[in-house]
Coordinates of C-alpha atoms in Angstrom, one line a residue:
Chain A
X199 CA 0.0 0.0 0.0
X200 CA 0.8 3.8 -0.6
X201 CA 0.5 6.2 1.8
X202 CA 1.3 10.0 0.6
X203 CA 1.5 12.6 3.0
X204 CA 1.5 16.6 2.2
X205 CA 3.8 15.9 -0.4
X206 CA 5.1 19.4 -2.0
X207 CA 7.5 20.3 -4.4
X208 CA 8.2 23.6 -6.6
X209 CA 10.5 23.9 -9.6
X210 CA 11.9 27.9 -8.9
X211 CA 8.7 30.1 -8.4
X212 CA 6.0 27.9 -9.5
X213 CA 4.5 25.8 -6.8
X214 CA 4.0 22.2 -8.7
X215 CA 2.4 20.0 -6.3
X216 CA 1.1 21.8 -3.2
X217 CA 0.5 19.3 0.2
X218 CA -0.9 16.6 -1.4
X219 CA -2.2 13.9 0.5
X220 CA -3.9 10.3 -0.1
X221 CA -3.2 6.4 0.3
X222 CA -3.6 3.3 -1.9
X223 CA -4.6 0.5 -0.3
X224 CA -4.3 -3.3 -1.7
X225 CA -7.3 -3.9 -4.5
X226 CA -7.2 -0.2 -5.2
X227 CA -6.8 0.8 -8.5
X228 CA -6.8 4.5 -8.2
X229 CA -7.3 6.6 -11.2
X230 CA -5.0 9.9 -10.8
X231 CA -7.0 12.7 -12.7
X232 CA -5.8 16.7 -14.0
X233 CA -5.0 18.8 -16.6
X234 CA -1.5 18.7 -18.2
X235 CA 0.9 20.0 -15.7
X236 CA -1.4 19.7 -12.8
X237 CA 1.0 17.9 -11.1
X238 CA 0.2 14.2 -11.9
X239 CA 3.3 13.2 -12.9
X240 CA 5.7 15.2 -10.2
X241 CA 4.1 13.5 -7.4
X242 CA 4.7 9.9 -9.3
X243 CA 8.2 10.9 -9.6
X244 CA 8.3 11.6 -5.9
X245 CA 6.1 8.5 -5.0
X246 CA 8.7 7.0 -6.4
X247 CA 11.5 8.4 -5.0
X248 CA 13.1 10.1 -8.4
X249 CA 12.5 13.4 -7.3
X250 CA 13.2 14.3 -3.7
X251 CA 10.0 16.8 -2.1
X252 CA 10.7 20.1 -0.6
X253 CA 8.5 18.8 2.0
X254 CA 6.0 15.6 3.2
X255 CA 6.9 12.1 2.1
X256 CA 5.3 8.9 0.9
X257 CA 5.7 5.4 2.0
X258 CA 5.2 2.6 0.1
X259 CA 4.2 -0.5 2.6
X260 CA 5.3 1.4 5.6
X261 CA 8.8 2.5 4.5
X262 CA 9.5 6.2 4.2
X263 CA 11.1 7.2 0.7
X264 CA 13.5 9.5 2.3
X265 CA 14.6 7.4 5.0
X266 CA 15.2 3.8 2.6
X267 CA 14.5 4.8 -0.7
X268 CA 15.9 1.7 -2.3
X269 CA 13.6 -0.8 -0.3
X270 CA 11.0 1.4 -1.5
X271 CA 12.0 0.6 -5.3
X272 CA 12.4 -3.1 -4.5
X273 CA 8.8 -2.4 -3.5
X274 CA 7.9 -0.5 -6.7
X275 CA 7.3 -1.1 -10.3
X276 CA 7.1 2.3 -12.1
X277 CA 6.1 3.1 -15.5
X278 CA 7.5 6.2 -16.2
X279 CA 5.8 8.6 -18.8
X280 CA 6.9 8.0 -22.2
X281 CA 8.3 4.6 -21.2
X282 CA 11.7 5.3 -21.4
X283 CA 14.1 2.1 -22.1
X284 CA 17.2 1.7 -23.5
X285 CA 16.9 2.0 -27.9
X286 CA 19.9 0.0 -28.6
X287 CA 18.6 -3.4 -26.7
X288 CA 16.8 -5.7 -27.7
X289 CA 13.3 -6.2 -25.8
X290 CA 14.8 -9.6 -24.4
X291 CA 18.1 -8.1 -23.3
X292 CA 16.5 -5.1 -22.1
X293 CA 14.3 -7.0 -19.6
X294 CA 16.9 -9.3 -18.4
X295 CA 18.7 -6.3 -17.8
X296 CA 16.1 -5.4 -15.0
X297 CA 15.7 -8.7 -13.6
X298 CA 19.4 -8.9 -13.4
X299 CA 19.0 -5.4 -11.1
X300 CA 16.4 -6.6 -9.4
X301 CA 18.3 -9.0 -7.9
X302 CA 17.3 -12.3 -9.9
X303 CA 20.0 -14.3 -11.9
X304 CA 20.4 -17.6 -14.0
X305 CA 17.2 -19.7 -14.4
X306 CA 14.6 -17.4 -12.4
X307 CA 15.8 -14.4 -14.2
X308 CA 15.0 -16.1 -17.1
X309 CA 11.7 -17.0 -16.0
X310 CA 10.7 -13.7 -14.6
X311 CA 11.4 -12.3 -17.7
X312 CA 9.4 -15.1 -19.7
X313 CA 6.4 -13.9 -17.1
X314 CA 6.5 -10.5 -17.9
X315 CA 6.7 -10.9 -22.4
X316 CA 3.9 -13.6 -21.7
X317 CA 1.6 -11.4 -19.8
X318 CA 2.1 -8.3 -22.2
X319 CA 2.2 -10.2 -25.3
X320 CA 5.9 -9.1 -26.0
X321 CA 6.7 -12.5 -27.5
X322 CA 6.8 -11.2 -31.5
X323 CA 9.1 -8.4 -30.5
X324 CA 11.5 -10.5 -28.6
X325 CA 14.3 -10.4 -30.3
X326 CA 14.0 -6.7 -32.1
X327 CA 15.4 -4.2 -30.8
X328 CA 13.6 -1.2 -28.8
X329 CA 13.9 1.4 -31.1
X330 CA 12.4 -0.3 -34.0
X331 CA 9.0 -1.0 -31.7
X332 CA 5.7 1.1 -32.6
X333 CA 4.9 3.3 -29.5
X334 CA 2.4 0.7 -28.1
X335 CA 4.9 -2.0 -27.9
X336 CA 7.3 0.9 -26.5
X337 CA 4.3 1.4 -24.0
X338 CA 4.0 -2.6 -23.6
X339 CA 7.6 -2.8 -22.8
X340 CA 7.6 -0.6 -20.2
X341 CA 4.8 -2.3 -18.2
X342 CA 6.4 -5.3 -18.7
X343 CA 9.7 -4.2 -16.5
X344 CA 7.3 -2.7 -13.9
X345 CA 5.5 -5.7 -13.2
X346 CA 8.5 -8.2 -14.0
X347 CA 9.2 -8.3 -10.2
X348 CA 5.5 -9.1 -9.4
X349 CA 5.4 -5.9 -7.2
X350 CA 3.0 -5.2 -4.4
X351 CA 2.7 -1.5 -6.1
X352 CA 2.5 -0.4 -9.4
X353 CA 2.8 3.0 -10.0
X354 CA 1.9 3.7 -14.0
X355 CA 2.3 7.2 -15.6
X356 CA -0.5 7.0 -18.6
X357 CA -0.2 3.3 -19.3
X358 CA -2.7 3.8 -22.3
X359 CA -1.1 6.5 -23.5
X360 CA -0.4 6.7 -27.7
X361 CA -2.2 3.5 -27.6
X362 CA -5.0 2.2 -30.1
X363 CA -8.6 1.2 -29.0
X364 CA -7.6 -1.9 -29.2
X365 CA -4.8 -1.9 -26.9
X366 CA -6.0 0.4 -24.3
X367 CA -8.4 -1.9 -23.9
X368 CA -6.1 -4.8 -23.7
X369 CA -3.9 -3.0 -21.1
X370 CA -7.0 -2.1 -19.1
X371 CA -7.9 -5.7 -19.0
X372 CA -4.2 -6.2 -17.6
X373 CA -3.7 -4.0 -14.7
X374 CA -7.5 -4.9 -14.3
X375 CA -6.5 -8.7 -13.6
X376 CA -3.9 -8.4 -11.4
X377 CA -5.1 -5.3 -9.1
X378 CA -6.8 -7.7 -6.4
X379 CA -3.3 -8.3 -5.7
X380 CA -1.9 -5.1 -5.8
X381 CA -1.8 -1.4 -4.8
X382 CA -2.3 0.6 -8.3
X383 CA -1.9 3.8 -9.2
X384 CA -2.6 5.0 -13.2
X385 CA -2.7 8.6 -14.0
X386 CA -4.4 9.3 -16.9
X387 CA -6.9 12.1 -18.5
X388 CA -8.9 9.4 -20.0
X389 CA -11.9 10.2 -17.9
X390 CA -13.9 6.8 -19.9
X391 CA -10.4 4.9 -18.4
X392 CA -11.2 6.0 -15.0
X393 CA -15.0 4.8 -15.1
X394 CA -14.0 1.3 -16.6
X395 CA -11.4 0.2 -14.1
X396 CA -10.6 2.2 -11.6
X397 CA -11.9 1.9 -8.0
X398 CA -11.3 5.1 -6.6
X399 CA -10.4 9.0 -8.6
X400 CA -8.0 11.6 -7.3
X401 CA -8.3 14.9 -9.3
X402 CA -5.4 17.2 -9.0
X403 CA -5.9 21.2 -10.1
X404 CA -2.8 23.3 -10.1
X405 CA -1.2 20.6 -7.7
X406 CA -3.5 20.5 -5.3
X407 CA -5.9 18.0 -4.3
X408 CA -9.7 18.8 -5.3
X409 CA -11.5 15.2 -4.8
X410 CA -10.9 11.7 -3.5
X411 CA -13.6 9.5 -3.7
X412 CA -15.0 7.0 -5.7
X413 CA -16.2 7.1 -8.9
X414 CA -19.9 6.8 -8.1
X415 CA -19.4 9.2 -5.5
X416 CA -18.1 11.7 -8.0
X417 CA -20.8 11.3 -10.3
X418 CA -23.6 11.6 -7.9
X419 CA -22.1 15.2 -6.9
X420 CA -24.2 16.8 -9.5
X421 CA -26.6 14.2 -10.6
X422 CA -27.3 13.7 -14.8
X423 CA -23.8 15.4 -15.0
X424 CA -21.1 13.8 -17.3
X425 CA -17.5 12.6 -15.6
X426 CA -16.4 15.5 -18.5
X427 CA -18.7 18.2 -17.1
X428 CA -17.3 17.5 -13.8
X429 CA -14.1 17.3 -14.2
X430 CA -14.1 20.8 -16.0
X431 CA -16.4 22.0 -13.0
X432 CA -13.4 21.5 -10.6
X433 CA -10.3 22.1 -12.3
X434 CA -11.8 25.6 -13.7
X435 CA -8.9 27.4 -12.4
X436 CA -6.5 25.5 -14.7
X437 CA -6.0 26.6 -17.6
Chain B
X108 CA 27.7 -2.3 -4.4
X109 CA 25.7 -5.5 -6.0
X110 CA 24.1 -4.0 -8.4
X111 CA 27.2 -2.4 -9.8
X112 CA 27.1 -5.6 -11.8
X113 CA 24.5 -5.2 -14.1
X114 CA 25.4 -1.8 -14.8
X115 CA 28.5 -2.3 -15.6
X116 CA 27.3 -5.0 -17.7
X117 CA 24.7 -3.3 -19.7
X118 CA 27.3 -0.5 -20.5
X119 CA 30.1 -2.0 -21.6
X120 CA 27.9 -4.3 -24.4
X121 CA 26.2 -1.0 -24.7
X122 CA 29.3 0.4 -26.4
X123 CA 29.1 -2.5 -28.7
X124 CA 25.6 -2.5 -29.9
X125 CA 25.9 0.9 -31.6
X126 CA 28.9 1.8 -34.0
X127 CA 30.3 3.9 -31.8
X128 CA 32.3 1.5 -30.0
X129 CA 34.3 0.2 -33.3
X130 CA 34.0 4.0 -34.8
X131 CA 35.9 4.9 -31.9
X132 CA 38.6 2.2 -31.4
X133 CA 39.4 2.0 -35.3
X134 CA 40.1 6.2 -35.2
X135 CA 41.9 5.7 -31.6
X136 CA 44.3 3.2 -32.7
X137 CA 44.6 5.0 -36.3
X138 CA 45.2 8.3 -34.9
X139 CA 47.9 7.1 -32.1
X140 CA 49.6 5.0 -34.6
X141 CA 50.2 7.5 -37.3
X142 CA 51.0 10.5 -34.6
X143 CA 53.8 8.1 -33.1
X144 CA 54.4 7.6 -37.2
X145 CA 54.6 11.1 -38.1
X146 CA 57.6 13.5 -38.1
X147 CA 56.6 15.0 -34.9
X148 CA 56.6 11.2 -33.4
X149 CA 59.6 10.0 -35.1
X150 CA 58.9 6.1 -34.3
X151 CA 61.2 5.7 -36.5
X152 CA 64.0 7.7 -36.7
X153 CA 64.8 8.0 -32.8
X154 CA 66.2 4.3 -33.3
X155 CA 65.6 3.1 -30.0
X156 CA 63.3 0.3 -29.6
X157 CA 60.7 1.9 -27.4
X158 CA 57.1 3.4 -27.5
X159 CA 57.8 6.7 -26.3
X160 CA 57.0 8.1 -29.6
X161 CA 53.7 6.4 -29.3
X162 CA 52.6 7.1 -25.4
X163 CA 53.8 10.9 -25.8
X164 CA 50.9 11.8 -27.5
X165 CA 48.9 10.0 -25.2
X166 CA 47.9 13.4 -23.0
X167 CA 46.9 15.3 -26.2
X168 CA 45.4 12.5 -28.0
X169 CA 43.2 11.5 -25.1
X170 CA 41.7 15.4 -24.2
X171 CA 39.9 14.4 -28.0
X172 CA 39.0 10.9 -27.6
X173 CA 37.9 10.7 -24.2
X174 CA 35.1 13.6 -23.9
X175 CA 34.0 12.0 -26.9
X176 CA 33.5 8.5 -25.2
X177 CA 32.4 9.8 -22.2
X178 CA 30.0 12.5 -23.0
X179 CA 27.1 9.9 -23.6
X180 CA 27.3 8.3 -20.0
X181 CA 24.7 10.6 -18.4
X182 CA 23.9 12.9 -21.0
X183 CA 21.9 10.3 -23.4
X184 CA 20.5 8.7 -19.9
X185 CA 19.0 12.3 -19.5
X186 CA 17.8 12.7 -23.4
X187 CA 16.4 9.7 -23.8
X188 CA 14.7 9.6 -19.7
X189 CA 16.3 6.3 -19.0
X190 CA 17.3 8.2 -15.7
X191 CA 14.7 7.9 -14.5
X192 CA 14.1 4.4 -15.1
X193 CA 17.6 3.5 -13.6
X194 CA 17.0 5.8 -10.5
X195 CA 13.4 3.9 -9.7
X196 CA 15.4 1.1 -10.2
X197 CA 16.9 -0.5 -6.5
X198 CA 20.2 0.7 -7.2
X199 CA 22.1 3.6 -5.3
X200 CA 23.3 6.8 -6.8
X201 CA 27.1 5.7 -6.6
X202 CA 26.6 1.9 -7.3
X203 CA 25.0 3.6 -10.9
X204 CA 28.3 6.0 -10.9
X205 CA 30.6 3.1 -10.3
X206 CA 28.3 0.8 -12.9
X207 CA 28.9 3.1 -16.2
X208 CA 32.5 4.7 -15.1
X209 CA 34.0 1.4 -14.4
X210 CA 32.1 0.2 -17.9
X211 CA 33.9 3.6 -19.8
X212 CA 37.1 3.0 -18.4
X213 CA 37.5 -0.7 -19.1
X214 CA 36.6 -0.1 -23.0
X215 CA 39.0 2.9 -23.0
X216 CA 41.7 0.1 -21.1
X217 CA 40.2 -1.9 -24.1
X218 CA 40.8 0.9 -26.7
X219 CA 44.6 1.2 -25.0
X220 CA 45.1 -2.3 -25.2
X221 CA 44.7 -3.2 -28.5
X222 CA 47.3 -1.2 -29.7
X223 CA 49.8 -4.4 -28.4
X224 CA 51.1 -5.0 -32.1
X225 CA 53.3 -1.5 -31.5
X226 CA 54.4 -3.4 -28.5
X227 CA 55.0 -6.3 -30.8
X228 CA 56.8 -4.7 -33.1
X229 CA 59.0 -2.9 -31.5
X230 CA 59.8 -6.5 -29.6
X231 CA 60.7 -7.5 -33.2
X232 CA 62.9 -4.5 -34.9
X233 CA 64.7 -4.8 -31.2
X234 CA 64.9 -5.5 -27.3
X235 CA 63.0 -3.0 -25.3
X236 CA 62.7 -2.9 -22.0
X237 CA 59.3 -5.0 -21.5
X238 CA 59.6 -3.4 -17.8
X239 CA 59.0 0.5 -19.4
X240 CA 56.3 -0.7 -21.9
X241 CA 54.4 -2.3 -19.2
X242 CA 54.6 1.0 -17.1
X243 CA 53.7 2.8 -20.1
X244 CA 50.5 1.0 -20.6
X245 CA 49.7 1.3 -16.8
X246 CA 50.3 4.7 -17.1
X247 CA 48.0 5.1 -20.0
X248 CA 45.4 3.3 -18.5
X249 CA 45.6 5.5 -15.0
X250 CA 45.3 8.7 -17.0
X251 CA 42.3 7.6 -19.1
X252 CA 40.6 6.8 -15.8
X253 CA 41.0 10.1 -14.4
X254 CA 40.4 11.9 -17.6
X255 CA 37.1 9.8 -18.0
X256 CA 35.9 10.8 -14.4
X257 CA 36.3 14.0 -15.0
X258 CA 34.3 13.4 -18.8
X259 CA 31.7 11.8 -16.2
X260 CA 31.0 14.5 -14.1
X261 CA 30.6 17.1 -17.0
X262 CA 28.1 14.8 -19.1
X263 CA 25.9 14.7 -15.8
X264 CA 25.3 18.2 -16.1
X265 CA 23.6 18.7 -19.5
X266 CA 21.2 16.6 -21.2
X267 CA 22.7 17.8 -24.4
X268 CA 26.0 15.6 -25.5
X269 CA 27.5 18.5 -27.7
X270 CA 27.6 20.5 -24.6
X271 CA 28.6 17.9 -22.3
X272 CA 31.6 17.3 -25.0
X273 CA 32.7 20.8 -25.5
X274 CA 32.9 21.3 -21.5
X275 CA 34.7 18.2 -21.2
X276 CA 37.2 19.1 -23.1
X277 CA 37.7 22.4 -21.9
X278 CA 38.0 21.2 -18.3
X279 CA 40.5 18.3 -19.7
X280 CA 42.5 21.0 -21.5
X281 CA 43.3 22.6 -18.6
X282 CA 44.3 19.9 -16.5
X283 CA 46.8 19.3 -19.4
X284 CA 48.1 22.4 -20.2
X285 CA 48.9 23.2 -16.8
X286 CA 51.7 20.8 -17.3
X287 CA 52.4 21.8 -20.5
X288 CA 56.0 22.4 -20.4
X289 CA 56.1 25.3 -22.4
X290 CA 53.0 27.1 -20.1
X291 CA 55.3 26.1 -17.0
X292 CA 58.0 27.5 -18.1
X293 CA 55.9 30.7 -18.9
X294 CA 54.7 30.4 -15.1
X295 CA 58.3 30.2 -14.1
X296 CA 58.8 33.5 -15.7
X297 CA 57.0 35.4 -13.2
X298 CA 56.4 32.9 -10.2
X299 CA 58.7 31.3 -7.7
X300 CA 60.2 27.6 -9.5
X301 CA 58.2 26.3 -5.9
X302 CA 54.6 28.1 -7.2
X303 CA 55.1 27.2 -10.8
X304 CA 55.8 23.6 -9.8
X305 CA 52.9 23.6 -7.4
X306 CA 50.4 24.3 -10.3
X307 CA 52.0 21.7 -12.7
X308 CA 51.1 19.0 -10.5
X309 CA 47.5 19.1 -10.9
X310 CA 48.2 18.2 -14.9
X311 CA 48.0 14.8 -16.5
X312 CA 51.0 15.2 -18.0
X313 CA 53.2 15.5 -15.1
X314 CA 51.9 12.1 -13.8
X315 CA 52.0 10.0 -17.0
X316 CA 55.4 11.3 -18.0
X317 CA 57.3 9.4 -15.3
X318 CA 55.5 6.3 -16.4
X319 CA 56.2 6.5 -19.8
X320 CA 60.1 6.7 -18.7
X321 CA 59.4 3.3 -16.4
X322 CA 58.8 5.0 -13.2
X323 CA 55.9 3.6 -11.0
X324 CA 55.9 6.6 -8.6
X325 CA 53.1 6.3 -5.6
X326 CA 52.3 9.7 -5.7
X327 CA 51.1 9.5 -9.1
X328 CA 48.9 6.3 -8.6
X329 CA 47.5 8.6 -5.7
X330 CA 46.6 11.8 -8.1
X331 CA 45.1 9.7 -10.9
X332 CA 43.0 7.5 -7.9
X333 CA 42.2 10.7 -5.7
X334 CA 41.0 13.0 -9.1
X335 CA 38.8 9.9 -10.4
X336 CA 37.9 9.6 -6.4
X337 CA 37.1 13.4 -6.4
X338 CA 35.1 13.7 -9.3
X339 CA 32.9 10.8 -8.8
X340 CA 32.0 12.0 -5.8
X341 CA 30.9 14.9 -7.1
X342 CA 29.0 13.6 -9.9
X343 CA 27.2 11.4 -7.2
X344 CA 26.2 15.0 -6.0
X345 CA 25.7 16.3 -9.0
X346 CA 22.6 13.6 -10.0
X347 CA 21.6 13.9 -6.6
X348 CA 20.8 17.0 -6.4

């Protein structure tokens, strides 16, 4: 489970994610709502311990980010935005390249990373290399080395993103699958994402929190309403 | 310091699944080979059986060829936003440091290395003194190490490699020149022989020349350990920031 508490952090003047606060417990998939530049991604990155707040913290399964942040990554599996990997590997090398980081060698390496092409439906791509791959085997990629460890938290930055029907419906089904396991967090701005999967919606406006409930919760605010027209109702101030 | 392993690892064959790795060692070896060739090396003509000729350009030759094999080690991690892959990854700041130094420096021992057949043939036109060629390739191999940790910390700073290549080199140049003999003997011109000498210690050259005469000093060990020391502690500060 995640627990985030008054996390803040500026970049010079501008205030990008202002004492935000919420936890993820197990079975939680929790759909991370805003605008571009809201914030969504900054408080990932600091969730994750790549970016160090100016103040508050997050711990993942009870260990502080500050204090141990590499027992927090063991914890971990992160899809970063854009999926970056490595272009010059091959999608087999690069994934054995994780597992060989996290800490698993020889025959279970190799099995972990038959796992994680298996579940993602890599196998095709195995051998080419990363920057031949359309961006939603890119994408795929990149989910596969977050989950290759089989983590208790996954924390994706727009998983569907640059994706076709098709596959965003595929991935959905995924991280659908194995959340009863797991403490999820997607951002997206994908509002019909958030209503198919996700069990709980965080909206973020200018990097601070505006709602935390579920999704029936948020609908029923203004009854007849879209999830568009309420959305746009609380993050007015963003432009 | 486990997981400097895989980093190490994935660098190294890094090297050799893009061109640059055989771009690089073919231009290394061609450009050392035809320096030591050349009427300013005069392999030849000095008649003695040794690889002076070749390992004296070593200090120049290497403030071109190391910024440019060092100037991808953080810079491309930053354009392409593996960074932050690696750095969610359970590894520490300084076990990634160590990881993709000790991978730069072992294919620049590599690049050194394969220019044995000079070694060879000088063993064949006469009888060197193995003792001074194997100091000389130590030597070599020190001062790449330091010049690459110093190519290390500039490429952490800038996400662009031209940049990170341009104030490599500058920061390279002037740990050579300082040692430069004709700059220390403009230094001696106006400072005492004690200041001058002070300053041309903190150059590259005054610590590989020894070597390439056969002399293992200790205190030159220490300056090429302590600046690679020095500077990767500071680009562990510098990504931590």
């Amino acid at each position: 489970m995640i627990e985030v508490k008054g996390l803040t952090k500026s970049f010079g003047a501008k205030r990008a994610v202002d004492g935000v606060s919420f936890s993820v417990r197990k079975g939680d998939i929790l759909g991370f709502l805003g605008p571009n530049g809201a914030g969504k991604s900054t408080t990932m990155k600091m969730i994750t311990g790549f970016l160090r707040p100016d103040s508050g913290t997050a711990l993942t399964d009870g260990i502080d980010v500050l204090e141990d942040p590499v027992a927090v990554k063991r914890r971990l599996g992160y899809l970063p935005e854009n999926a970056p990997a490595y272009p010059e590997m091959t999608v087999i090398e690069f994934l054995g390249f994780i597992a060989e980081v996290r800490g698993f060698s020889g025959g279970a390496a190799r099995e972990r990373v038959e796992r994680a092409v298996c579940l993602t439906h890599l196998d095709s791509v195995r051998a080419q290399t990363i920057d031949t791959l359309s961006k939603g085997f890119k994408q795929r990629v990149g989910f596969a080395q977050a989950l290759l460890h089989d983590p208790p938290t996954l924390v994706l930055d727009e998983p569907t993103d640059g994706l076709d029907p098709n596959q965003k419906n595929e991935m959905r089904l995924l991280i659908k699958g194995m959340a009863a396991q797991k403490a999820v967090i997607l951002s997206t701005h994908i509002l019909e994402e958030v209503e198919a999967i996700c069990t709980r919606i965080i909206i973020i406006s200018r990097g601070r929190l505006v709602a935390d409930e579920t999704p029936a919760a948020l609908l029923a605010r203004r009854p007849g309403a879209r999830m568009d027209e309420i959305f746009r109702g609380l993050t007015e101030g963003d432009v | 310091m486990r997981q400097v392993r895989p980093i190490f690892k994935r660098e190294f064959a890094g090297y050799f699944r893009t061109p640059v790795a055989y771009v690089f060692l073919v231009s290394f070896l061609l450009i050392s080979v035809a320096l030591s060739f050349s009427r300013f090396g005069g392999f030849f003509k000095s008649g003695v059986a040794s690889l002076d000729a070749y390992f004296g350009f070593f200090p120049w030759l290497f403030l071109f060829i190391v910024p440019a094999a060092g100037m991808r080690l953080w810079s491309e991690e930053k354009r392409s936003g593996t960074v932050e892959l690696l750095f969610t990854l359970p590894v520490t700041t300084l076990e990634a440091v160590m990881g993709k130094f000790l991978a730069g420096w072992a294919f620049l021992a590599l690049a050194v290395a394969l220019s044995f057949p000079m070694a060879v043939t000088i063993g064949y036109l006469g009888s060197p003194d193995w003792g001074v060629v194997a100091s000389s390739y130590f030597g070599a191999v020190m001062m790449a190490g330091g010049f690459l940790g110093v190519c290390s910390l500039t490429s952490a700073f800038t996400k662009n490699q031209v940049v990170s290549f341009v104030v490599s080199l500058l920061a390279c140049a002037v740990l050579v020149f300082l040692g430069y003999s004709g700059f220390t003997s403009f230094l001696e011109g106006f400072l005492p022989v004690s200041a001058a000498d002070a300053i041309s210690n903190f150059s590259f050259i005054t610590h590989f020349s020894p070597m390439v005469r056969g002399v293992i000093d200790l205190k030159d060990v220490v300056f090429f350990l302590s600046l690679m020391g020095f500077t990767l502690f500071l680009n562990v500060l510098a990504l931590e920031r």
